Amino acid sequence: MSDMRAVLFDRFGPPEVLRVGTLPRPVPAPDEVLVRVSAVSLNGGELLDRAGRTRLVTGRTFPKPTGIDFAGEVAEVGSSVTGVREGDQVWGLLGRRTGSLAEYVAVRPERIAPAPGNLTPVDAVSLLAGATTAVTALREKAAVRPGERLLVRGGSGGVGSVAVQIGKLFGARVVALAGAANLDFVRGLGADEALDRRTTPFSALGRFDVILDTAGTQQAALRRLLAPGGRMVAITADFDRPVAAVATLLASTVHGRGRIRFFSGNPDTELLTEVAGYAERGEIVPVVDTVHPLDDIVAAHRALESGGVRGKHVIRIG
């Protein structure tokens, strides 16, 4: 059995705990495919995992892998898998586990789909997690309708930059909060309004039919901006203030229509294929902040943690 390179960490802590080590190359089960990974994006949840803020879920067993999404080429197909062939260009997510920051991943076929034919693996993976999250949040959880007023908090980030585009695609009037240096960038993605997140008080924003929160802080105050019948979706919570975060979550459950809908995405082939179609038709475009080689994983985590990101930091592997 041959080995492969993979990003691992042996304790919780700052970016410096990450290392590029070796693991046995996965052998796909009969109902799995083996993908040779070309590119992986960095996501905010991976920073939380590495720092130990989600340790109640991830546990304390080390070494831990990291990475949730990937774009690459099918290297081997399990004996019972149909509809997938060696050499297919695919993209996908690992579901409820991590480990895509490696040269190979073994996954079930319902976790992959053909990658957008018009995009490189780097560009494709920059869209993947953000677009599937945005579609699930705005359509499935919030049921956004044409003409509704949508607030995207964190409009320049990995999820927000795609959510702005998805919101416009679904016919919403999009207002985005972002850093001052990124306002023109967010407008260029299609936002009807882009406002400085540091200098614009919530009280100046008006009312919204739908709010998508990618930051996790001040959620109780943010929820007060909902118009009658409004819906708020959050993809994270305030892990620096866990007691307050839980209190907000519990309180929101008794507010009926005004409750905060929390969720963790787990897209399947159908959603991955839908998003690929949006990309191939030019309805959404990739936003890559920086491309890093695998050996620069520590610097990549530092860069994402420092904030001000435009789209995604991407790790090129293959």
Short mmCIF file of C-alpha atoms in Angstrom, two decimals:
data_model
loop_
_atom_site.label_atom_id
_atom_site.label_comp_id
_atom_site.label_asym_id
_atom_site.label_seq_id
_atom_site.Cartn_x
_atom_site.Cartn_y
_atom_site.Cartn_z
CA MET A 1 0.00 0.00 0.00
CA SER A 2 1.50 3.35 -1.01
CA ASP A 3 1.40 6.52 1.05
CA MET A 4 0.10 9.97 0.18
CA ARG A 5 0.71 13.47 1.46
CA ALA A 6 -1.97 15.01 3.67
CA VAL A 7 -2.42 17.97 6.01
CA LEU A 8 -2.68 16.92 9.67
CA PHE A 9 -2.51 18.43 13.13
CA ASP A 10 -1.50 16.73 16.39
CA ARG A 11 -2.94 19.24 18.85
CA PHE A 12 -5.34 22.16 18.87
CA GLY A 13 -3.84 25.58 18.40
CA PRO A 14 -2.76 28.30 15.96
CA PRO A 15 -1.96 27.71 12.26
CA GLU A 16 1.51 26.51 13.20
CA VAL A 17 0.11 23.22 14.51
CA LEU A 18 -0.62 22.18 10.91
CA ARG A 19 1.84 19.97 9.09
CA VAL A 20 2.09 18.09 5.82
CA GLY A 21 2.50 14.44 6.76
CA THR A 22 1.81 11.07 5.20
CA LEU A 23 -1.10 8.67 5.42
CA PRO A 24 -1.83 5.40 3.66
CA ARG A 25 -3.48 6.09 0.32
CA PRO A 26 -7.17 5.13 0.65
CA VAL A 27 -8.39 1.93 -0.94
CA PRO A 28 -11.93 2.50 -2.18
CA ALA A 29 -14.64 0.14 -0.95
CA PRO A 30 -16.86 -1.50 -3.58
CA ASP A 31 -19.35 1.37 -3.23
CA GLU A 32 -16.76 4.18 -3.34
CA VAL A 33 -14.61 6.02 -5.84
CA LEU A 34 -11.04 7.17 -5.33
CA VAL A 35 -10.40 10.77 -6.40
CA ARG A 36 -6.96 12.20 -7.13
CA VAL A 37 -7.32 15.66 -5.61
CA SER A 38 -6.24 18.72 -7.61
CA ALA A 39 -7.50 21.58 -5.43
CA VAL A 40 -9.22 22.21 -2.09
CA SER A 41 -10.66 25.42 -0.64
CA LEU A 42 -10.22 26.65 2.91
CA ASN A 43 -13.40 27.15 4.93
CA GLY A 44 -14.07 28.95 8.19
CA GLY A 45 -15.09 25.79 9.98
CA GLU A 46 -11.61 24.38 9.51
CA LEU A 47 -10.15 27.27 11.49
CA LEU A 48 -12.54 26.48 14.34
CA ASP A 49 -11.68 22.76 14.21
CA ARG A 50 -7.94 23.43 14.24
CA ALA A 51 -8.26 25.86 17.16
CA GLY A 52 -10.28 23.33 19.17
CA ARG A 53 -13.45 25.39 19.34
CA THR A 54 -15.50 22.47 18.04
CA ARG A 55 -13.74 19.81 20.10
CA LEU A 56 -17.01 18.64 21.67
CA VAL A 57 -17.97 17.45 18.19
CA THR A 58 -14.59 16.52 16.68
CA GLY A 59 -13.15 14.87 19.79
CA ARG A 60 -9.55 14.77 21.01
CA THR A 61 -8.16 11.91 18.96
CA PHE A 62 -5.03 12.89 17.00
CA PRO A 63 -3.67 13.27 14.41
CA LYS A 64 -6.64 14.97 12.77
CA PRO A 65 -7.09 15.56 9.04
CA THR A 66 -8.66 18.69 7.60
CA GLY A 67 -10.45 19.87 4.47
CA ILE A 68 -14.05 19.28 3.39
CA ASP A 69 -14.25 19.91 -0.37
CA PHE A 70 -12.24 18.98 -3.45
CA ALA A 71 -11.96 19.04 -7.19
CA GLY A 72 -10.00 16.39 -9.04
CA GLU A 73 -9.98 13.31 -11.23
CA VAL A 74 -11.42 9.86 -10.59
CA ALA A 75 -8.47 7.50 -10.13
CA GLU A 76 -10.31 4.27 -9.29
CA VAL A 77 -13.90 3.08 -9.24
CA GLY A 78 -15.30 0.55 -6.77
CA SER A 79 -16.69 -2.66 -8.18
CA SER A 80 -20.34 -1.86 -7.44
CA VAL A 81 -20.27 1.79 -8.60
CA THR A 82 -21.97 2.68 -11.88
CA GLY A 83 -22.11 5.93 -13.83
CA VAL A 84 -18.58 7.01 -12.89
CA ARG A 85 -15.43 6.24 -14.86
CA GLU A 86 -11.71 6.60 -14.28
CA GLY A 87 -10.52 9.93 -15.64
CA ASP A 88 -13.80 11.77 -14.95
CA GLN A 89 -13.29 15.33 -13.72
CA VAL A 90 -15.38 15.68 -10.57
CA TRP A 91 -15.99 17.89 -7.58
CA GLY A 92 -17.54 17.10 -4.24
CA LEU A 93 -17.61 17.32 -0.46
CA LEU A 94 -16.89 14.73 2.19
CA GLY A 95 -20.14 15.23 4.06
CA ARG A 96 -19.87 14.95 7.83
CA ARG A 97 -16.14 14.27 7.91
CA THR A 98 -12.85 15.95 7.05
CA GLY A 99 -9.73 14.89 5.16
CA SER A 100 -9.88 16.34 1.64
CA LEU A 101 -6.58 18.20 2.08
CA ALA A 102 -4.72 15.18 0.80
CA GLU A 103 -3.53 13.77 -2.50
CA TYR A 104 -6.41 11.26 -2.61
CA VAL A 105 -9.86 10.86 -1.06
CA ALA A 106 -12.26 7.91 -1.14
CA VAL A 107 -15.93 8.94 -1.30
CA ARG A 108 -19.32 7.52 -2.10
CA PRO A 109 -20.58 8.51 -5.56
CA GLU A 110 -23.51 10.48 -4.15
CA ARG A 111 -20.95 12.97 -2.75
CA ILE A 112 -19.53 13.89 -6.16
CA ALA A 113 -20.71 15.19 -9.53
CA PRO A 114 -19.07 16.20 -12.81
CA ALA A 115 -17.13 19.41 -12.24
CA PRO A 116 -18.05 22.49 -14.28
CA GLY A 117 -16.55 21.90 -17.72
CA ASN A 118 -15.58 25.54 -18.19
CA LEU A 119 -13.57 25.91 -14.97
CA THR A 120 -10.15 24.79 -13.76
CA PRO A 121 -10.11 22.74 -10.55
CA VAL A 122 -8.89 25.83 -8.65
CA ASP A 123 -11.74 28.00 -9.91
CA ALA A 124 -14.30 25.23 -9.47
CA VAL A 125 -13.44 24.47 -5.86
CA SER A 126 -13.59 28.16 -4.97
CA LEU A 127 -17.33 28.01 -5.71
CA LEU A 128 -18.18 24.62 -4.33
CA ALA A 129 -18.86 24.94 -0.60
CA GLY A 130 -20.07 28.54 -0.82
CA ALA A 131 -22.53 27.92 -3.64
CA THR A 132 -24.04 24.76 -2.20
CA THR A 133 -24.38 26.47 1.18
CA ALA A 134 -25.96 29.57 -0.36
CA VAL A 135 -28.49 27.60 -2.42
CA THR A 136 -29.50 25.52 0.60
CA ALA A 137 -29.75 28.58 2.87
CA LEU A 138 -31.62 30.87 0.51
CA ARG A 139 -33.89 28.43 -1.28
CA GLU A 140 -34.42 25.48 1.06
CA LYS A 141 -34.22 27.19 4.46
CA ALA A 142 -35.39 30.75 3.75
CA ALA A 143 -37.47 30.23 0.57
CA VAL A 144 -36.34 33.59 -0.80
CA ARG A 145 -38.69 35.00 -3.45
CA PRO A 146 -38.13 37.43 -6.33
CA GLY A 147 -38.27 41.04 -5.20
CA GLU A 148 -37.60 40.29 -1.53
CA ARG A 149 -34.96 42.30 0.32
CA LEU A 150 -32.00 40.09 1.28
CA LEU A 151 -29.15 40.97 3.65
CA VAL A 152 -25.91 39.04 3.19
CA ARG A 153 -23.63 39.61 6.14
CA GLY A 154 -20.03 38.92 5.14
CA GLY A 155 -20.60 39.64 1.46
CA SER A 156 -16.97 39.34 0.37
CA GLY A 157 -16.14 36.01 2.04
CA GLY A 158 -16.15 32.47 0.76
CA VAL A 159 -19.88 31.93 1.30
CA GLY A 160 -21.02 35.55 1.12
CA SER A 161 -19.40 36.28 -2.25
CA VAL A 162 -21.36 33.44 -3.80
CA ALA A 163 -24.52 34.14 -1.79
CA VAL A 164 -24.64 37.65 -3.27
CA GLN A 165 -24.62 36.08 -6.73
CA ILE A 166 -27.14 33.36 -5.84
CA GLY A 167 -29.43 35.93 -4.23
CA LYS A 168 -29.47 37.99 -7.43
CA LEU A 169 -29.97 34.83 -9.49
CA PHE A 170 -33.05 34.05 -7.39
CA GLY A 171 -34.39 37.59 -7.97
CA ALA A 172 -33.74 39.18 -4.58
CA ARG A 173 -32.70 42.78 -3.93
CA VAL A 174 -29.34 42.18 -2.27
CA VAL A 175 -27.77 44.33 0.44
CA ALA A 176 -24.32 43.16 1.54
CA LEU A 177 -22.23 44.04 4.58
CA ALA A 178 -18.47 43.85 4.00
CA GLY A 179 -15.21 45.56 4.88
CA ALA A 180 -14.65 49.05 3.49
CA ALA A 181 -11.92 47.87 1.11
CA ASN A 182 -14.25 45.30 -0.44
CA LEU A 183 -17.38 47.34 -1.14
CA ASP A 184 -16.71 47.93 -4.86
CA PHE A 185 -15.77 44.27 -5.20
CA VAL A 186 -19.09 43.17 -3.69
CA ARG A 187 -21.05 45.56 -5.89
CA GLY A 188 -19.25 44.00 -8.84
CA LEU A 189 -20.68 40.63 -7.84
CA GLY A 190 -24.18 42.07 -8.22
CA ALA A 191 -25.09 43.52 -4.84
CA ASP A 192 -27.64 46.34 -5.11
CA GLU A 193 -26.07 47.93 -2.05
CA ALA A 194 -22.76 47.27 -0.29
CA LEU A 195 -22.22 48.84 3.14
CA ASP A 196 -19.26 49.04 5.49
CA ARG A 197 -19.77 46.45 8.21
CA ARG A 198 -17.76 48.50 10.74
CA THR A 199 -19.38 51.92 10.34
CA THR A 200 -22.97 51.02 9.40
CA PRO A 201 -25.13 50.41 12.49
CA PHE A 202 -27.80 47.75 12.24
CA SER A 203 -30.39 50.42 12.98
CA ALA A 204 -29.57 52.12 9.65
CA LEU A 205 -30.18 49.04 7.51
CA GLY A 206 -33.97 48.95 7.48
CA ARG A 207 -36.01 45.75 7.34
CA PHE A 208 -35.30 42.56 5.44
CA ASP A 209 -37.37 39.64 4.23
CA VAL A 210 -34.34 37.33 4.44
CA ILE A 211 -31.06 37.60 6.34
CA LEU A 212 -28.09 35.31 5.71
CA ASP A 213 -25.52 35.56 8.51
CA THR A 214 -22.04 34.19 7.84
CA ALA A 215 -20.38 35.86 10.86
CA GLY A 216 -22.16 34.39 13.88
CA THR A 217 -21.96 37.40 16.20
CA GLN A 218 -24.74 39.77 17.38
CA GLN A 219 -27.40 37.43 16.03
CA ALA A 220 -30.12 38.52 18.44
CA ALA A 221 -29.72 42.14 17.28
CA LEU A 222 -29.57 41.08 13.65
CA ARG A 223 -32.82 39.14 13.97
CA ARG A 224 -34.62 42.34 14.95
CA LEU A 225 -34.14 43.59 11.37
CA LEU A 226 -36.57 41.02 10.03
CA ALA A 227 -39.73 42.35 8.44
CA PRO A 228 -43.03 40.65 9.31
CA GLY A 229 -42.78 37.15 7.88
CA GLY A 230 -39.01 37.51 7.53
CA ARG A 231 -36.59 34.58 7.76
CA MET A 232 -33.02 34.48 9.08
CA VAL A 233 -30.50 31.76 8.31
CA ALA A 234 -27.14 31.43 10.07
CA ILE A 235 -24.33 29.15 8.97
CA THR A 236 -22.24 29.64 12.12
CA ALA A 237 -22.50 30.79 15.73
CA ASP A 238 -20.31 32.87 18.04
CA PHE A 239 -17.80 30.29 19.24
CA ASP A 240 -15.97 32.95 21.26
CA ARG A 241 -19.12 33.35 23.40
CA PRO A 242 -20.64 29.84 23.46
CA VAL A 243 -23.06 30.49 26.33
CA ALA A 244 -24.50 33.55 24.60
CA ALA A 245 -24.64 31.66 21.30
CA VAL A 246 -26.64 28.83 22.85
CA ALA A 247 -28.94 31.33 24.58
CA THR A 248 -29.61 33.06 21.25
CA LEU A 249 -30.34 29.73 19.60
CA LEU A 250 -32.74 28.65 22.35
CA ALA A 251 -34.48 32.03 22.47
CA SER A 252 -34.93 32.10 18.71
CA THR A 253 -36.86 28.82 18.75
CA VAL A 254 -39.79 30.50 20.50
CA HIS A 255 -40.10 33.35 18.03
CA GLY A 256 -41.95 31.42 15.33
CA ARG A 257 -41.33 33.09 12.02
CA GLY A 258 -38.57 35.18 13.54
CA ARG A 259 -36.48 32.25 14.65
CA ILE A 260 -32.93 31.77 13.41
CA ARG A 261 -32.53 28.77 11.15
CA PHE A 262 -29.15 27.16 11.79
CA PHE A 263 -27.86 24.43 9.51
CA SER A 264 -24.77 22.58 8.34
CA GLY A 265 -24.75 21.76 4.64
CA ASN A 266 -24.44 18.21 3.36
CA PRO A 267 -24.94 18.45 -0.42
CA ASP A 268 -25.53 15.49 -2.71
CA THR A 269 -24.97 14.84 -6.42
CA GLU A 270 -28.20 16.59 -7.39
CA LEU A 271 -27.23 19.87 -5.74
CA LEU A 272 -23.63 19.64 -6.95
CA THR A 273 -24.90 19.15 -10.50
CA GLU A 274 -27.27 22.09 -10.20
CA VAL A 275 -24.49 24.39 -9.02
CA ALA A 276 -22.21 23.17 -11.83
CA GLY A 277 -24.92 24.23 -14.26
CA TYR A 278 -25.02 27.74 -12.80
CA ALA A 279 -21.24 27.98 -13.27
CA GLU A 280 -21.27 26.61 -16.81
CA ARG A 281 -23.94 29.12 -17.83
CA GLY A 282 -21.99 31.99 -16.29
CA GLU A 283 -24.73 32.72 -13.76
CA ILE A 284 -22.19 32.53 -10.94
CA VAL A 285 -18.47 33.17 -11.24
CA PRO A 286 -15.57 31.91 -9.13
CA VAL A 287 -13.83 34.28 -6.76
CA VAL A 288 -10.31 33.19 -5.82
CA ASP A 289 -8.43 35.32 -3.31
CA THR A 290 -5.11 33.44 -3.33
CA VAL A 291 -3.81 30.08 -4.54
CA HIS A 292 -1.38 28.34 -2.17
CA PRO A 293 0.73 25.21 -2.63
CA LEU A 294 0.12 22.41 -0.15
CA ASP A 295 3.36 23.13 1.70
CA ASP A 296 2.13 26.65 2.48
CA ILE A 297 -0.89 25.46 4.46
CA VAL A 298 0.20 27.35 7.59
CA ALA A 299 0.42 30.65 5.69
CA ALA A 300 -2.93 29.95 4.04
CA HIS A 301 -4.64 29.47 7.42
CA ARG A 302 -2.99 32.65 8.70
CA ALA A 303 -4.26 34.58 5.69
CA LEU A 304 -7.85 33.36 6.10
CA GLU A 305 -7.75 34.04 9.83
CA SER A 306 -6.57 37.62 9.29
CA GLY A 307 -9.85 38.52 7.55
CA GLY A 308 -10.57 40.80 4.62
CA VAL A 309 -10.76 37.83 2.26
CA ARG A 310 -12.25 38.15 -1.21
CA GLY A 311 -13.78 34.80 -2.05
CA LYS A 312 -11.66 31.76 -1.28
CA HIS A 313 -8.15 30.80 -0.39
CA VAL A 314 -7.46 27.67 -2.43
CA ILE A 315 -4.83 24.97 -1.92
CA ARG A 316 -3.46 23.45 -5.12
CA ILE A 317 -2.44 19.82 -4.69
CA GLY A 318 -2.35 18.10 -8.08
#
